[in-house]
């Protein structure tokens, strides 16, 4: 008998080797089966955490390193390798599913995220996420059954994108849920919950919230996203850029993706404050952090924060990074982790801690439990692109549309003889999909052409441009189509060819010749025009908004596969569910000049929460085919102990002639905060179907966390209310009190001038109104300008734009302005005569009634304007005034006179001349046609001068 290890017979040796080759596959399989129930991590009676502790304790250093290095991103980056000796198979982490599964093969395509946000419906995003995760799991199961671990076949959805849409020109706005952190947070939590599923033990699929954090542009303008350093004040970080990530992390997500940019000088993927101090310590997150693709490499290549692989890998792991998403290089940064430990820059124990969340996630997916115990392992390709998912995609598209303008034209109920469907989105299936789009079966894709053509007997379809960049323009074809159609549907926008990852837009201007396309259609269309806008952010459509023949405008976003059918249903309102109720999840700026700097991450004048201008359409804007009335707003309680919640109730009545959904929006403002706060903050919203004539009762809650403000050095603080403020101004002319005018807790402002010796007593009498004579009736004898820029040059003595008589702007308070504690009504303005011979006087009579609850004096003001003068004249000229005491309920008759000299104008070479023509007379309690109004009305009439 040969000694062990000393077989010398070639026959015996050959036979032995052949035996091993034949049985090895069965032996390997047997190992994987036999190891079940051998190790504690395979014991399903233990908790996931206990099993993970056991599993990672058995991993060698090289195995730990490779689990962290293979997060996907390319064939070099994944899958995470098998650990045969423990019966652990390969695992592919990555897939993209912001609006459908991006795995190879057909899957259902839902509207892009920004459109789903416009639905303002948490339940809808939950339904969509459920459907997406069913398809993600079904595709994953199919790939694993074939032992395929290709890119985008995993269960960790690198979704949702919850960066704030802080800048309208950022290339990736379409992937977000808009500009509000609360809206984004509610959507993120519902999306994460929908992906997870309802099983008490296993996840169907999981959300990976991205991109953490302060990542909202630039992509490439004016600098690259790969090197950008976002300088963010702590208060803005806490109140704008972090809340939605907290909601996502605490809403069921298993991971967070760190971003390319630096935050206040430290790259996000090496930022301990973000990844450990805030995410894990403050929020209690026990999931993993994965890098964006190549973000670790770019710490060296673009940020120049560190200059070598070893230190970079060590810094990222220490900061809290668990997993590298690969950039497609031959070797990733985390491929060096074994060497980093051997060099003493990290410990094996640190890698053990970082690998634990990775295997905890895999435990939650059910990888280490018997398949028969996990219902999600039963999903298969028959669960992909089901009729139910197709119907949900269509429903979501309809609910995502925002009606921006409607001159009573929609809904359309009658079939037309002819329509024109024109523009680069008329029949462009690729560009209606958006970034990271799934790949639906082509048979399920309906463009505006295929969806809207059934509206008419004949459809003229002309794109006018070869693509959405519209660098060429078929003007003749467009004009020919629109000049013979009963109705024109004009389809314009951006698409991912223009508005996309890696590229920012330089302005809101529509690309290429599209502005000329709009102009030509407006000028040449035979019938009314309906404008359909396909974009992720605002574009310049000012001309269409003001054009009379543009009878409707619909913001479509990127509705995906059911676009055309969804538009048909909304435009014709097939059912009450098709009545539009979408709302803009961003501010639609009127001009590029209103847009803040792309690189300025402070929130000053940014988004609706801090914006001080007049947008084209505000955040939360959207029209319906019906009307709604809100009533009976009640807060319970009205005095709230810090830390308690407030219940908000109100009623909504559908007062129109059609049933439809309404999106209610609840906003909150801080009156007494000691730090800067948003002007308005969305704190509640939802979408509810209301039949015509029906009243529904709404109840929502403002929780204590929503009342908190960030105070540097203290953290989030719920500040108590402060007392009201009365501002007393002592000056001879206007001073800047704009902030006080707009502050809600400044409850009164009194212009005191210089009252001299009796100042205090006089103020006491007015403030307490000791008698009716103390009811204020004073009027400003000057224009109180809003800004220094409105003030003319000190040395310019021409009257151009000077004083109320020639001023063309909007003052803070106009000449003749002043309030009372009561109200007055002016009536019965009569001029005698109404045809006046030059040189004669005019008598002005009218009545004033004290319609308020207090007696007091009223100052009436009579102004005159020249309509036909041959020389420049004042816009308004005071020609009569007085102060009269009127008891409550009393009516007094006023009579005053405009003499002929007041009607004269100076004509060079002639002197004062009373020219023939019409003169307008105004009588009331202030200067006519002012934005700031007093508590009385103004009467107007005309008299004519003849010679």
CSV table of N, CA and C in Angstrom, one decimal, residues 91-141:
chain,number,residue,atom,x,y,z
A,91,UNK,N,-22.8,38.9,-5.3
A,91,UNK,CA,-24.0,39.8,-5.1
A,91,UNK,C,-23.7,41.1,-5.8
A,92,UNK,N,-24.7,41.4,-6.7
A,92,UNK,CA,-24.6,42.7,-7.4
A,92,UNK,C,-25.5,43.7,-6.7
A,93,UNK,N,-24.9,44.8,-6.3
A,93,UNK,CA,-25.6,45.8,-5.5
A,93,UNK,C,-26.4,46.7,-6.4
A,94,UNK,N,-25.9,47.2,-7.5
A,94,UNK,CA,-26.5,48.3,-8.2
A,94,UNK,C,-27.7,48.1,-9.1
A,95,UNK,N,-28.6,49.0,-9.0
A,95,UNK,CA,-29.6,49.2,-10.1
A,95,UNK,C,-30.1,50.6,-9.9
A,96,UNK,N,-30.7,51.1,-11.0
A,96,UNK,CA,-31.3,52.5,-11.0
A,96,UNK,C,-32.8,52.3,-11.1
A,97,UNK,N,-33.5,53.0,-10.3
A,97,UNK,CA,-35.0,52.8,-10.4
A,97,UNK,C,-35.8,54.1,-10.0
A,98,UNK,N,-35.3,55.3,-10.4
A,98,UNK,CA,-36.0,56.5,-9.9
A,98,UNK,C,-37.4,56.6,-10.5
A,99,UNK,N,-37.6,56.0,-11.7
A,99,UNK,CA,-38.9,56.0,-12.3
A,99,UNK,C,-39.2,54.7,-13.1
A,100,UNK,N,-38.6,53.6,-12.6
A,100,UNK,CA,-38.7,52.3,-13.2
A,100,UNK,C,-37.4,51.6,-13.2
A,101,UNK,N,-37.4,50.3,-13.3
A,101,UNK,CA,-36.2,49.5,-13.2
A,101,UNK,C,-35.4,49.6,-14.5
A,102,UNK,N,-34.1,50.0,-14.3
A,102,UNK,CA,-33.3,50.1,-15.5
A,102,UNK,C,-32.5,48.9,-15.8
A,103,UNK,N,-32.9,47.7,-15.3
A,103,UNK,CA,-32.3,46.5,-15.6
A,103,UNK,C,-32.4,46.2,-17.1
A,104,UNK,N,-31.4,45.4,-17.6
A,104,UNK,CA,-31.6,45.0,-19.1
A,104,UNK,C,-32.9,44.3,-19.3
A,105,UNK,N,-33.5,44.6,-20.5
A,105,UNK,CA,-34.8,44.1,-20.9
A,105,UNK,C,-35.9,45.1,-20.6
A,106,UNK,N,-37.1,44.7,-21.0
A,106,UNK,CA,-38.2,45.6,-20.9
A,106,UNK,C,-38.7,45.7,-19.5
A,107,UNK,N,-39.0,46.9,-19.1
A,107,UNK,CA,-39.7,47.2,-17.8
A,107,UNK,C,-40.6,48.3,-17.9
A,108,UNK,N,-41.5,48.5,-17.0
A,108,UNK,CA,-42.5,49.6,-17.0
A,108,UNK,C,-41.8,50.9,-16.8
A,109,UNK,N,-42.1,51.9,-17.6
A,109,UNK,CA,-41.5,53.3,-17.4
A,109,UNK,C,-42.6,54.2,-16.9
A,110,UNK,N,-42.3,54.8,-15.7
A,110,UNK,CA,-43.1,55.7,-15.0
A,110,UNK,C,-42.7,57.1,-15.3
A,111,UNK,N,-43.5,58.2,-15.1
A,111,UNK,CA,-43.0,59.5,-15.3
A,111,UNK,C,-41.8,59.9,-14.5
A,112,UNK,N,-41.0,60.8,-15.1
A,112,UNK,CA,-39.8,61.2,-14.4
A,112,UNK,C,-40.1,61.8,-13.0
A,113,UNK,N,-39.2,61.7,-12.1
A,113,UNK,CA,-39.4,62.1,-10.7
A,113,UNK,C,-40.1,63.4,-10.5
A,114,UNK,N,-39.6,64.4,-11.2
A,114,UNK,CA,-40.1,65.8,-11.1
A,114,UNK,C,-41.6,65.9,-11.4
A,115,UNK,N,-42.0,65.0,-12.4
A,115,UNK,CA,-43.4,65.0,-12.7
A,115,UNK,C,-44.2,64.3,-11.6
A,116,UNK,N,-43.7,63.2,-11.1
A,116,UNK,CA,-44.4,62.6,-10.0
A,116,UNK,C,-44.5,63.5,-8.8
A,117,UNK,N,-43.5,64.3,-8.5
A,117,UNK,CA,-43.6,65.3,-7.4
A,117,UNK,C,-44.8,66.3,-7.7
A,118,UNK,N,-45.0,66.6,-8.9
A,118,UNK,CA,-46.1,67.6,-9.3
A,118,UNK,C,-47.5,67.0,-8.9
A,119,UNK,N,-47.6,65.7,-8.8
A,119,UNK,CA,-48.9,65.2,-8.4
A,119,UNK,C,-49.2,65.5,-6.9
A,120,UNK,N,-48.2,65.9,-6.1
A,120,UNK,CA,-48.4,66.2,-4.7
A,120,UNK,C,-49.3,65.1,-4.0
A,121,UNK,N,-48.9,63.9,-4.3
A,121,UNK,CA,-49.7,62.7,-3.8
A,121,UNK,C,-48.7,61.7,-3.2
A,122,UNK,N,-48.6,61.7,-1.8
A,122,UNK,CA,-47.7,60.6,-1.2
A,122,UNK,C,-48.2,59.2,-1.5
A,123,UNK,N,-49.5,59.0,-1.6
A,123,UNK,CA,-49.9,57.6,-1.8
A,123,UNK,C,-49.6,57.2,-3.2
A,124,UNK,N,-49.5,58.1,-4.2
A,124,UNK,CA,-49.2,57.8,-5.6
A,124,UNK,C,-47.7,57.3,-5.7
A,125,UNK,N,-46.8,58.1,-5.1
A,125,UNK,CA,-45.4,57.7,-5.2
A,125,UNK,C,-45.2,56.4,-4.5
A,126,UNK,N,-46.0,56.1,-3.4
A,126,UNK,CA,-45.9,54.8,-2.7
A,126,UNK,C,-46.3,53.7,-3.7
A,127,UNK,N,-47.4,53.9,-4.4
A,127,UNK,CA,-47.9,52.9,-5.4
A,127,UNK,C,-46.9,52.6,-6.5
A,128,UNK,N,-46.3,53.7,-7.0
A,128,UNK,CA,-45.3,53.6,-8.0
A,128,UNK,C,-44.1,52.8,-7.5
A,129,UNK,N,-43.6,53.2,-6.3
A,129,UNK,CA,-42.5,52.5,-5.8
A,129,UNK,C,-42.7,51.0,-5.6
A,130,UNK,N,-43.9,50.7,-5.1
A,130,UNK,CA,-44.3,49.3,-5.0
A,130,UNK,C,-44.2,48.5,-6.3
A,131,UNK,N,-44.7,49.1,-7.4
A,131,UNK,CA,-44.7,48.5,-8.7
A,131,UNK,C,-43.3,48.4,-9.2
A,132,UNK,N,-42.5,49.4,-9.0
A,132,UNK,CA,-41.1,49.4,-9.4
A,132,UNK,C,-40.3,48.2,-8.7
A,133,UNK,N,-40.5,48.1,-7.4
A,133,UNK,CA,-39.8,47.1,-6.6
A,133,UNK,C,-40.2,45.7,-7.0
A,134,UNK,N,-41.4,45.5,-7.4
A,134,UNK,CA,-41.9,44.2,-7.8
A,134,UNK,C,-41.1,43.8,-9.1
A,135,UNK,N,-40.9,44.8,-10.0
A,135,UNK,CA,-40.2,44.5,-11.2
A,135,UNK,C,-38.7,44.4,-11.0
A,136,UNK,N,-38.1,45.2,-10.1
A,136,UNK,CA,-36.7,45.1,-9.7
A,136,UNK,C,-36.5,43.7,-9.1
A,137,UNK,N,-37.3,43.2,-8.2
A,137,UNK,CA,-37.1,41.9,-7.6
A,137,UNK,C,-37.3,40.8,-8.6
A,138,UNK,N,-38.3,40.9,-9.4
A,138,UNK,CA,-38.6,39.9,-10.4
A,138,UNK,C,-37.4,39.8,-11.4
A,139,UNK,N,-36.9,40.9,-11.9
A,139,UNK,CA,-35.7,40.8,-12.8
A,139,UNK,C,-34.5,40.3,-12.0
A,140,UNK,N,-34.3,40.7,-10.8
A,140,UNK,CA,-33.2,40.2,-10.0
A,140,UNK,C,-33.3,38.7,-9.8
A,141,UNK,N,-34.4,38.2,-9.5
A,141,UNK,CA,-34.6,36.7,-9.3
A,141,UNK,C,-34.3,36.0,-10.6
